[in-house]
Amino acid sequence: MYAQMVKSEASQEDPEKLAAFQKRIDANEKIEPKDWMPEGYRKTLIRQIGQHAHSEIVGQLPEGNWITRAPTLERKAILLAKVQDEAGHGLYLYCAAETLGVSRDELTEMLLDGRMKYSSIFNYPTLTWADMGAVGWLVDGAAIMNQVPLQRTSYGPYARAMVRICKEESFHQRQGFDIMMKMANGTPAQKQMAQDALNRIWFPALMMFGPSDKDSVHSSQSMAWKIKMNTNDELRQKFVDQTAPQAEYLGLTVPDETLAWNDEKGGYDFAEPDWSEFHDVIQGNGPCNADRLEARNRAWNDNAWVREGMMAHAAKKRAQKVAAQ
Amino acid sequence: MSDPRNEWPLWEVFIRGQHGLSHRHVGSLHAADAEGALKNARDVYTRRNEGLSIWVVEAAQITASSPSDKGPLYEPAESKVYRHPTFFDIPDEVGAM
Ligand SMILES: [Fe+2]
Ligand SMILES: [Fe+2]
C-alpha cells in the first residue's frame, strides 16, 4: 500500500518478554513510545511509517503538477487544499516515526538517497486534468482502504496519526470523483479523457496493495504485531468490489475484460496487475522515479539556506534575550 | 550525514478545540523557535478550524513518568478505595446523595 513490501524483522529477545509483549497486543493494548518493545517491532515500524510518510510527501508531486493548470479557480483552490493535506499527513507520520528513535533528518536522507522507498503509484505521470480525478478517486480510495483499519494498529502514535488522516481523506476521494463525474458527463472528448485516465491508473492503483498473498513473505509477523491489519489480497478485493460499481455509475469501463461479479464468492473476479512491472517500478525503473527523487533532492538542497537561516535567527534572538536580562 | 544540531527542535502541540475544554495534545512538529512552532501548528493541526487556542512546548522541556514506575507511582491511590463514593453504603430512604 503506501507501505509496500515492508520487511518485518525477527526478534532475538528474551522469550518471556516477547510473550508478555504479544499478550499486550492480543489484548488490544496500545504500545506507547517509552514502553518496552522488541527491536524487530521498532525497526519494522520505522520502515513502515517512514515509507508511509515518504509516500504522502512524494505523492504531492503528481498532483502539484496540475495546480497551476486547474481549469477553474475553484478547482485550483480545492486541489491546493488537497495537496496541503498530504503534506500534513507526511508530517503527522514523520512525528510518529520519530517517537521510535529515528530523527527527521535521518528519515529524509534515507528517502533522498533511495535507502527508503515510497509507494510505487507516485512513479507514474499525471498527463491530463482527468488524472486529478482518477488519482483522487482511485489512489486516495485505495489509501483509505488501507488506512481505515490501521486506525486500530497497536502502536499508539501511529494509530493516532491514522485517525487524523482518515478524517481528511474522504474529502480527497470525493473531490476526485466529482472531477470524474464532470468529465464523464461532459463532451465526448472530456469523457474520453476520463476513460483514458482510468485506463492508465487502474492497474497501478491495484498494485498499491502490494504483491499477492501467495508471494507476500513478510506479512505474518506484522499481522501478529497488528501493524498490518489485513492481507494485501483482502484489501485489493475490497477495493475492486467498491470501485467497479462506481466506474459503472460514471459510464466508464474498467480496463479489465475479465472483471465480472462472482455470486458465489460475493465479490468481483478481476485480473491481477502485471507484477513484473510492479517490481520494476519498485527497483527504480518506473516512468517518473528519477524525476520524483530529483525533485525531492532539489527541494531539500535548494532550501537548506532557509533551514539554516531560521536556526541562526533563533539563536541570535535567544542570545539577545539573555543579554537583556 | 547531516549534523543533528542543525535539525529544528521538536515541539509538542496542544490545542483547545472548543470553549470550555482544556488544551489537548494533538501531535508534534519541528520549528526553529516558538513563534515558528505556533505558525506551523496552525498549518499542520488546524486546517479545519480544529482550534481556538494553541500551546507549543519544546519537547525537550517535558518531563514524563516512565512506564516501568507504573506500579510504585500509582500505588498510593490504589490502596485508598474510600476515596470513591461507592465505598459508602447510604440507605435508599436517604434519597439521592
Ligand atoms: Fe494522505
Ligand atoms: Fe489523500
Short mmCIF file of C-alpha atoms and ligand atoms in Angstrom, two decimals:
data_model
loop_
_atom_site.label_atom_id
_atom_site.label_comp_id
_atom_site.label_asym_id
_atom_site.label_seq_id
_atom_site.Cartn_x
_atom_site.Cartn_y
_atom_site.Cartn_z
CA MET A 1 0.00 0.00 0.00
CA TYR A 2 1.54 3.35 0.91
CA ALA A 3 3.94 0.99 2.62
CA GLN A 4 4.50 -1.87 0.19
CA MET A 5 6.67 -4.91 0.89
CA VAL A 6 7.86 -3.75 4.28
CA LYS A 7 10.19 -6.47 5.50
CA SER A 8 9.50 -7.36 9.11
CA GLU A 9 12.45 -8.06 11.34
CA ALA A 10 12.75 -11.11 13.51
CA SER A 11 13.40 -10.50 17.19
CA GLN A 12 16.01 -12.26 19.29
CA GLU A 13 14.94 -11.06 22.71
CA ASP A 14 14.07 -12.83 25.92
CA PRO A 15 11.13 -15.16 25.07
CA GLU A 16 9.36 -14.21 28.30
CA LYS A 17 9.45 -10.51 27.45
CA LEU A 18 8.33 -11.26 23.90
CA ALA A 19 5.40 -13.32 25.17
CA ALA A 20 4.33 -10.58 27.59
CA PHE A 21 4.54 -8.05 24.76
CA GLN A 22 2.43 -10.24 22.47
CA LYS A 23 -0.12 -10.61 25.25
CA ARG A 24 -0.50 -6.84 25.45
CA ILE A 25 -1.02 -6.68 21.68
CA ASP A 26 -3.55 -9.51 21.75
CA ALA A 27 -5.45 -7.67 24.48
CA ASN A 28 -5.58 -4.61 22.16
CA GLU A 29 -3.46 -2.52 24.50
CA LYS A 30 -1.70 0.33 22.72
CA ILE A 31 2.08 0.29 22.80
CA GLU A 32 3.48 3.74 23.63
CA PRO A 33 6.94 5.19 22.85
CA LYS A 34 8.50 4.61 26.26
CA ASP A 35 7.16 1.04 26.65
CA TRP A 36 9.44 -1.94 26.14
CA MET A 37 9.14 -3.31 22.62
CA PRO A 38 11.05 -5.91 20.60
CA GLU A 39 13.79 -4.46 18.40
CA GLY A 40 12.11 -6.05 15.38
CA TYR A 41 8.82 -4.32 16.14
CA ARG A 42 10.58 -0.98 16.42
CA LYS A 43 12.61 -1.39 13.24
CA THR A 44 9.72 -2.70 11.18
CA LEU A 45 7.55 0.20 12.31
CA ILE A 46 10.21 2.78 11.45
CA ARG A 47 10.40 1.29 7.99
CA GLN A 48 6.64 1.12 7.55
CA ILE A 49 5.71 4.52 8.99
CA GLY A 50 8.69 6.12 7.24
CA GLN A 51 7.64 4.67 3.90
CA HIS A 52 4.09 5.81 4.52
CA ALA A 53 5.29 9.35 5.34
CA HIS A 54 7.53 9.48 2.26
CA SER A 55 4.55 8.42 0.13
CA GLU A 56 2.48 11.33 1.41
CA ILE A 57 5.30 13.76 0.64
CA VAL A 58 6.27 12.41 -2.79
CA GLY A 59 2.55 11.98 -3.52
CA GLN A 60 2.23 15.76 -3.64
CA LEU A 61 4.32 15.89 -6.82
CA PRO A 62 1.96 14.27 -9.37
CA GLU A 63 -0.91 16.46 -8.18
CA GLY A 64 1.22 19.56 -7.69
CA ASN A 65 1.89 19.19 -11.41
CA TRP A 66 -1.67 20.42 -12.14
CA ILE A 67 -2.18 23.17 -9.56
CA THR A 68 -1.20 25.96 -11.94
CA ARG A 69 -3.26 24.45 -14.76
CA ALA A 70 -6.52 23.61 -12.96
CA PRO A 71 -9.48 24.54 -15.19
CA THR A 72 -11.15 26.95 -12.73
CA LEU A 73 -10.13 29.00 -9.72
CA GLU A 74 -12.34 26.82 -7.51
CA ARG A 75 -10.73 23.60 -8.75
CA LYS A 76 -7.34 25.15 -8.18
CA ALA A 77 -8.18 26.11 -4.59
CA ILE A 78 -9.55 22.61 -3.92
CA LEU A 79 -6.50 20.87 -5.38
CA LEU A 80 -4.20 23.15 -3.41
CA ALA A 81 -6.04 22.29 -0.18
CA LYS A 82 -5.85 18.59 -1.01
CA VAL A 83 -2.12 18.70 -1.67
CA GLN A 84 -1.60 20.72 1.51
CA ASP A 85 -3.42 17.97 3.43
CA GLU A 86 -0.97 15.42 2.01
CA ALA A 87 1.94 17.49 3.33
CA GLY A 88 0.18 17.43 6.71
CA HIS A 89 -0.20 13.63 6.51
CA GLY A 90 3.50 13.30 5.87
CA LEU A 91 4.26 15.46 8.91
CA TYR A 92 1.92 13.53 11.25
CA LEU A 93 3.60 10.32 10.17
CA TYR A 94 7.19 11.56 10.41
CA CYS A 95 6.45 12.60 14.00
CA ALA A 96 5.04 9.15 14.76
CA ALA A 97 8.19 7.55 13.33
CA GLU A 98 10.41 9.89 15.35
CA THR A 99 8.92 8.59 18.61
CA LEU A 100 10.70 5.31 17.74
CA GLY A 101 14.12 6.90 17.95
CA VAL A 102 14.91 7.94 14.38
CA SER A 103 15.44 11.62 13.57
CA ARG A 104 13.56 13.60 10.91
CA ASP A 105 16.76 14.35 9.04
CA GLU A 106 17.75 10.67 9.01
CA LEU A 107 14.37 9.76 7.54
CA THR A 108 14.66 12.49 4.93
CA GLU A 109 18.15 11.42 3.97
CA MET A 110 17.08 7.80 3.59
CA LEU A 111 14.36 8.91 1.17
CA LEU A 112 16.71 11.17 -0.76
CA ASP A 113 19.44 8.57 -1.26
CA GLY A 114 16.99 5.77 -2.05
CA ARG A 115 17.54 3.66 1.08
CA MET A 116 13.85 4.05 1.90
CA LYS A 117 11.01 3.66 -0.58
CA TYR A 118 7.67 5.31 -1.18
CA SER A 119 4.59 3.87 -2.85
CA SER A 120 5.06 2.71 -6.45
CA ILE A 121 1.95 4.63 -7.55
CA PHE A 122 3.69 8.01 -7.40
CA ASN A 123 6.18 6.96 -10.06
CA TYR A 124 3.50 7.27 -12.73
CA PRO A 125 2.93 10.56 -14.55
CA THR A 126 -0.23 12.69 -14.43
CA LEU A 127 -0.79 13.51 -18.07
CA THR A 128 -4.16 15.27 -18.18
CA TRP A 129 -6.58 17.08 -15.88
CA ALA A 130 -8.69 13.90 -15.74
CA ASP A 131 -5.78 12.27 -13.90
CA MET A 132 -6.55 14.58 -10.95
CA GLY A 133 -9.97 12.97 -10.89
CA ALA A 134 -8.70 9.42 -11.25
CA VAL A 135 -5.97 9.92 -8.64
CA GLY A 136 -8.38 11.29 -6.02
CA TRP A 137 -10.96 8.63 -6.77
CA LEU A 138 -8.67 5.60 -7.11
CA VAL A 139 -5.40 6.38 -5.35
CA ASP A 140 -6.91 8.11 -2.33
CA GLY A 141 -9.67 5.48 -2.45
CA ALA A 142 -7.07 2.71 -2.20
CA ALA A 143 -5.25 4.61 0.56
CA ILE A 144 -8.48 4.86 2.57
CA MET A 145 -9.00 1.08 2.27
CA ASN A 146 -5.64 0.56 3.95
CA GLN A 147 -5.70 3.43 6.42
CA VAL A 148 -9.11 2.84 7.98
CA PRO A 149 -8.10 -0.48 9.60
CA LEU A 150 -4.71 1.00 10.59
CA GLN A 151 -6.54 3.32 13.00
CA ARG A 152 -6.62 0.20 15.23
CA THR A 153 -2.92 -0.59 14.83
CA SER A 154 -1.04 -1.49 18.02
CA TYR A 155 1.42 1.42 18.09
CA GLY A 156 -0.30 4.40 19.75
CA PRO A 157 1.33 7.31 17.86
CA TYR A 158 0.79 5.57 14.51
CA ALA A 159 -2.86 4.80 15.31
CA ARG A 160 -3.50 8.41 16.35
CA ALA A 161 -1.87 9.75 13.18
CA MET A 162 -4.14 7.43 11.19
CA VAL A 163 -7.24 8.77 12.92
CA ARG A 164 -6.33 12.33 11.89
CA ILE A 165 -5.51 11.25 8.36
CA CYS A 166 -8.70 9.26 7.87
CA LYS A 167 -10.78 12.28 8.88
CA GLU A 168 -9.27 14.18 5.96
CA GLU A 169 -9.15 11.50 3.26
CA SER A 170 -12.81 11.37 2.43
CA PHE A 171 -12.63 14.92 1.03
CA HIS A 172 -9.78 13.77 -1.20
CA GLN A 173 -11.66 10.88 -2.71
CA ARG A 174 -14.85 12.86 -3.18
CA GLN A 175 -13.17 15.77 -4.94
CA GLY A 176 -11.59 13.25 -7.31
CA PHE A 177 -14.87 11.50 -8.01
CA ASP A 178 -16.51 14.90 -8.53
CA ILE A 179 -13.93 15.69 -11.24
CA MET A 180 -14.60 12.30 -12.84
CA MET A 181 -18.38 12.93 -12.84
CA LYS A 182 -17.89 16.29 -14.55
CA MET A 183 -15.61 14.81 -17.17
CA ALA A 184 -17.71 11.69 -17.76
CA ASN A 185 -20.82 13.82 -18.30
CA GLY A 186 -19.00 16.40 -20.41
CA THR A 187 -18.20 16.48 -24.12
CA PRO A 188 -17.21 13.22 -25.85
CA ALA A 189 -13.61 14.39 -25.74
CA GLN A 190 -13.82 15.02 -21.99
CA LYS A 191 -15.40 11.64 -21.41
CA GLN A 192 -12.63 10.04 -23.46
CA MET A 193 -10.07 11.83 -21.32
CA ALA A 194 -11.68 10.39 -18.17
CA GLN A 195 -11.67 6.91 -19.71
CA ASP A 196 -8.03 7.27 -20.65
CA ALA A 197 -7.13 8.27 -17.08
CA LEU A 198 -8.98 5.22 -15.70
CA ASN A 199 -7.22 3.00 -18.25
CA ARG A 200 -3.79 4.16 -17.15
CA ILE A 201 -4.34 4.37 -13.39
CA TRP A 202 -6.44 1.22 -12.72
CA PHE A 203 -3.65 -1.35 -12.57
CA PRO A 204 -1.10 0.87 -10.82
CA ALA A 205 -3.82 1.51 -8.20
CA LEU A 206 -4.30 -2.26 -7.72
CA MET A 207 -0.53 -2.58 -7.24
CA MET A 208 -0.70 -0.19 -4.28
CA PHE A 209 -1.85 -3.06 -2.07
CA GLY A 210 1.41 -4.92 -2.70
CA PRO A 211 2.11 -8.40 -4.09
CA SER A 212 -0.39 -11.22 -3.95
CA ASP A 213 -0.62 -13.00 -0.58
CA LYS A 214 0.99 -16.11 -2.00
CA ASP A 215 4.13 -14.06 -2.77
CA SER A 216 3.98 -11.82 0.25
CA VAL A 217 6.52 -13.28 2.63
CA HIS A 218 6.66 -10.71 5.39
CA SER A 219 3.04 -10.50 6.46
CA SER A 220 2.58 -12.95 9.31
CA GLN A 221 4.85 -11.29 11.91
CA SER A 222 3.46 -7.86 11.07
CA MET A 223 -0.08 -9.17 11.36
CA ALA A 224 0.66 -10.76 14.74
CA TRP A 225 2.04 -7.42 15.91
CA LYS A 226 -1.03 -5.64 14.49
CA ILE A 227 0.96 -3.26 12.39
CA LYS A 228 -0.61 -4.82 9.32
CA MET A 229 -4.32 -5.41 9.77
CA ASN A 230 -5.39 -7.14 6.55
CA THR A 231 -3.67 -9.14 3.84
CA ASN A 232 -2.87 -7.48 0.51
CA ASP A 233 -5.40 -9.60 -1.38
CA GLU A 234 -8.19 -8.91 1.11
CA LEU A 235 -7.79 -5.18 0.68
CA ARG A 236 -7.43 -5.40 -3.09
CA GLN A 237 -10.66 -7.41 -3.31
CA LYS A 238 -12.48 -4.88 -1.14
CA PHE A 239 -11.21 -2.06 -3.32
CA VAL A 240 -12.38 -3.67 -6.55
CA ASP A 241 -15.77 -4.51 -5.03
CA GLN A 242 -16.26 -0.91 -4.03
CA THR A 243 -14.84 0.71 -7.15
CA ALA A 244 -16.24 -1.37 -10.03
CA PRO A 245 -19.87 -0.18 -9.47
CA GLN A 246 -18.63 3.42 -9.21
CA ALA A 247 -16.98 3.10 -12.62
CA GLU A 248 -20.26 1.78 -13.95
CA TYR A 249 -22.08 4.77 -12.46
CA LEU A 250 -19.68 7.04 -14.32
CA GLY A 251 -20.38 5.17 -17.56
CA LEU A 252 -16.69 4.28 -17.83
CA THR A 253 -15.15 0.89 -18.48
CA VAL A 254 -12.61 -0.70 -16.15
CA PRO A 255 -9.72 -1.80 -18.40
CA ASP A 256 -10.11 -5.47 -17.48
CA GLU A 257 -12.15 -7.77 -19.71
CA THR A 258 -12.20 -10.45 -17.05
CA LEU A 259 -13.88 -8.21 -14.47
CA ALA A 260 -17.17 -9.92 -13.53
CA TRP A 261 -19.35 -10.28 -10.47
CA ASN A 262 -18.95 -13.69 -8.84
CA ASP A 263 -22.11 -14.55 -6.92
CA GLU A 264 -20.54 -17.48 -5.15
CA LYS A 265 -17.74 -15.51 -3.51
CA GLY A 266 -19.86 -12.37 -3.19
CA GLY A 267 -17.21 -10.25 -4.91
CA TYR A 268 -15.76 -9.45 -8.29
CA ASP A 269 -13.32 -11.63 -10.19
CA PHE A 270 -10.62 -9.49 -11.70
CA ALA A 271 -7.22 -9.66 -13.37
CA GLU A 272 -4.09 -9.17 -11.29
CA PRO A 273 -1.75 -6.38 -12.30
CA ASP A 274 1.48 -7.15 -14.11
CA TRP A 275 3.74 -7.92 -11.16
CA SER A 276 6.91 -7.69 -13.22
CA GLU A 277 6.03 -4.04 -13.91
CA PHE A 278 5.45 -3.53 -10.18
CA HIS A 279 8.85 -4.93 -9.25
CA ASP A 280 10.48 -2.90 -11.98
CA VAL A 281 8.93 0.33 -10.65
CA ILE A 282 9.96 -0.55 -7.08
CA GLN A 283 13.51 -1.15 -8.36
CA GLY A 284 13.57 2.43 -9.61
CA ASN A 285 12.67 1.94 -13.27
CA GLY A 286 9.17 3.43 -13.39
CA PRO A 287 8.38 6.33 -15.71
CA CYS A 288 8.93 9.02 -13.04
CA ASN A 289 11.23 7.53 -10.36
CA ALA A 290 14.19 9.68 -11.35
CA ASP A 291 12.06 12.84 -11.62
CA ARG A 292 10.50 12.35 -8.22
CA LEU A 293 13.77 11.80 -6.42
CA GLU A 294 15.37 14.65 -8.28
CA ALA A 295 12.52 16.99 -7.24
CA ARG A 296 12.79 15.97 -3.57
CA ASN A 297 16.58 16.33 -3.57
CA ARG A 298 16.35 19.73 -5.23
CA ALA A 299 13.78 20.95 -2.67
CA TRP A 300 15.97 19.74 0.20
CA ASN A 301 19.22 21.19 -1.13
CA ASP A 302 17.89 24.47 -2.50
CA ASN A 303 16.13 25.27 0.76
CA ALA A 304 18.97 24.38 3.10
CA TRP A 305 19.74 28.11 3.49
CA VAL A 306 16.22 28.70 4.83
CA ARG A 307 16.51 25.96 7.44
CA GLU A 308 19.95 27.16 8.50
CA GLY A 309 18.96 30.83 8.44
CA MET A 310 15.95 30.22 10.70
CA MET A 311 18.14 28.37 13.20
CA ALA A 312 20.73 31.16 13.18
CA HIS A 313 17.99 33.75 13.66
CA ALA A 314 16.51 31.81 16.58
CA ALA A 315 19.95 31.51 18.22
CA LYS A 316 20.56 35.24 17.79
CA LYS A 317 17.21 36.13 19.35
CA ARG A 318 17.89 33.82 22.28
CA ALA A 319 21.25 35.47 22.85
CA GLN A 320 19.69 38.97 22.73
CA LYS A 321 17.10 37.93 25.27
CA VAL A 322 19.77 36.62 27.64
CA ALA A 323 21.83 39.81 27.20
CA ALA A 324 18.79 41.98 28.01
CA GLN A 325 18.13 40.16 31.29
CA MET B 1 25.08 12.60 7.42
CA SER B 2 23.59 15.90 8.44
CA ASP B 3 24.61 17.47 11.70
CA PRO B 4 21.89 16.71 14.27
CA ARG B 5 22.49 20.10 15.92
CA ASN B 6 21.17 21.75 12.76
CA GLU B 7 17.83 19.98 12.92
CA TRP B 8 14.98 22.25 14.02
CA PRO B 9 13.95 21.24 17.54
CA LEU B 10 10.82 19.21 18.19
CA TRP B 11 7.74 20.90 19.71
CA GLU B 12 4.69 19.28 21.23
CA VAL B 13 1.41 20.90 20.24
CA PHE B 14 -1.67 21.30 22.47
CA ILE B 15 -4.95 22.68 21.18
CA ARG B 16 -8.13 23.90 22.82
CA GLY B 17 -10.80 22.61 20.49
CA GLN B 18 -13.83 24.38 21.91
CA HIS B 19 -14.74 26.93 24.54
CA GLY B 20 -14.74 25.32 27.95
CA LEU B 21 -12.41 22.43 27.14
CA SER B 22 -8.82 22.13 28.26
CA HIS B 23 -5.93 22.04 25.82
CA ARG B 24 -5.25 18.59 24.49
CA HIS B 25 -2.09 17.09 23.00
CA VAL B 26 -2.56 16.69 19.23
CA GLY B 27 0.92 15.85 17.99
CA SER B 28 4.32 17.37 17.39
CA LEU B 29 6.30 19.26 14.78
CA HIS B 30 9.67 20.85 14.13
CA ALA B 31 10.35 24.59 14.19
CA ALA B 32 13.35 26.84 14.76
CA ASP B 33 11.65 28.81 17.55
CA ALA B 34 8.38 29.22 19.45
CA GLU B 35 6.80 31.66 17.00
CA GLY B 36 7.64 29.37 14.13
CA ALA B 37 6.18 26.45 16.05
CA LEU B 38 2.90 28.32 16.54
CA LYS B 39 2.65 29.16 12.86
CA ASN B 40 3.47 25.60 11.83
CA ALA B 41 0.98 24.26 14.36
CA ARG B 42 -1.72 26.40 12.77
CA ASP B 43 -0.91 24.96 9.34
CA VAL B 44 -0.41 21.37 10.41
CA TYR B 45 -3.08 20.89 13.07
CA THR B 46 -5.86 23.43 12.48
CA ARG B 47 -6.62 23.35 8.77
CA ARG B 48 -10.30 22.71 9.51
CA ASN B 49 -10.98 25.07 12.41
CA GLU B 50 -9.96 22.49 14.99
CA GLY B 51 -8.69 25.05 17.46
CA LEU B 52 -9.41 28.22 19.39
CA SER B 53 -6.04 28.33 21.12
CA ILE B 54 -2.66 26.66 20.59
CA TRP B 55 0.13 25.93 23.05
CA VAL B 56 3.55 24.77 21.90
CA VAL B 57 6.16 23.36 24.27
CA GLU B 58 9.64 22.32 23.29
CA ALA B 59 9.65 18.54 23.62
CA ALA B 60 12.99 18.58 25.46
CA GLN B 61 11.35 20.61 28.26
CA ILE B 62 8.81 17.90 29.09
CA THR B 63 9.43 15.54 32.00
CA ALA B 64 7.50 12.32 31.65
CA SER B 65 6.88 9.49 34.08
CA SER B 66 8.31 6.21 32.91
CA PRO B 67 6.03 3.26 32.22
CA SER B 68 8.15 0.96 34.40
CA ASP B 69 7.34 3.01 37.53
CA LYS B 70 3.66 2.44 36.86
CA GLY B 71 3.25 0.19 39.90
CA PRO B 72 5.07 2.20 42.63
CA LEU B 73 3.99 5.60 41.23
CA TYR B 74 0.28 4.90 41.46
CA GLU B 75 0.32 2.55 44.45
CA PRO B 76 -0.78 5.26 46.95
CA ALA B 77 -4.04 5.72 45.03
CA GLU B 78 -4.71 2.02 44.69
CA SER B 79 -4.91 1.32 48.41
CA LYS B 80 -7.45 4.07 49.14
CA VAL B 81 -10.75 2.73 47.92
CA TYR B 82 -12.58 5.01 50.38
CA ARG B 83 -11.82 7.92 48.04
CA HIS B 84 -14.62 6.67 45.82
CA PRO B 85 -18.25 7.42 46.77
CA THR B 86 -19.27 3.81 46.10
CA PHE B 87 -17.26 2.77 49.20
CA PHE B 88 -20.08 4.03 51.41
CA ASP B 89 -23.49 2.38 51.66
CA ILE B 90 -26.16 5.01 52.12
CA PRO B 91 -29.67 3.66 52.75
CA ASP B 92 -32.19 4.22 49.95
CA GLU B 93 -34.51 6.17 52.29
CA VAL B 94 -31.94 8.95 52.49
CA GLY B 95 -32.51 9.72 48.82
CA ALA B 96 -30.03 10.99 46.26
CA MET B 97 -26.58 11.83 47.64
FE FE C 1 -2.78 11.29 2.51
FE FE C 2 -5.21 11.80 0.40
#
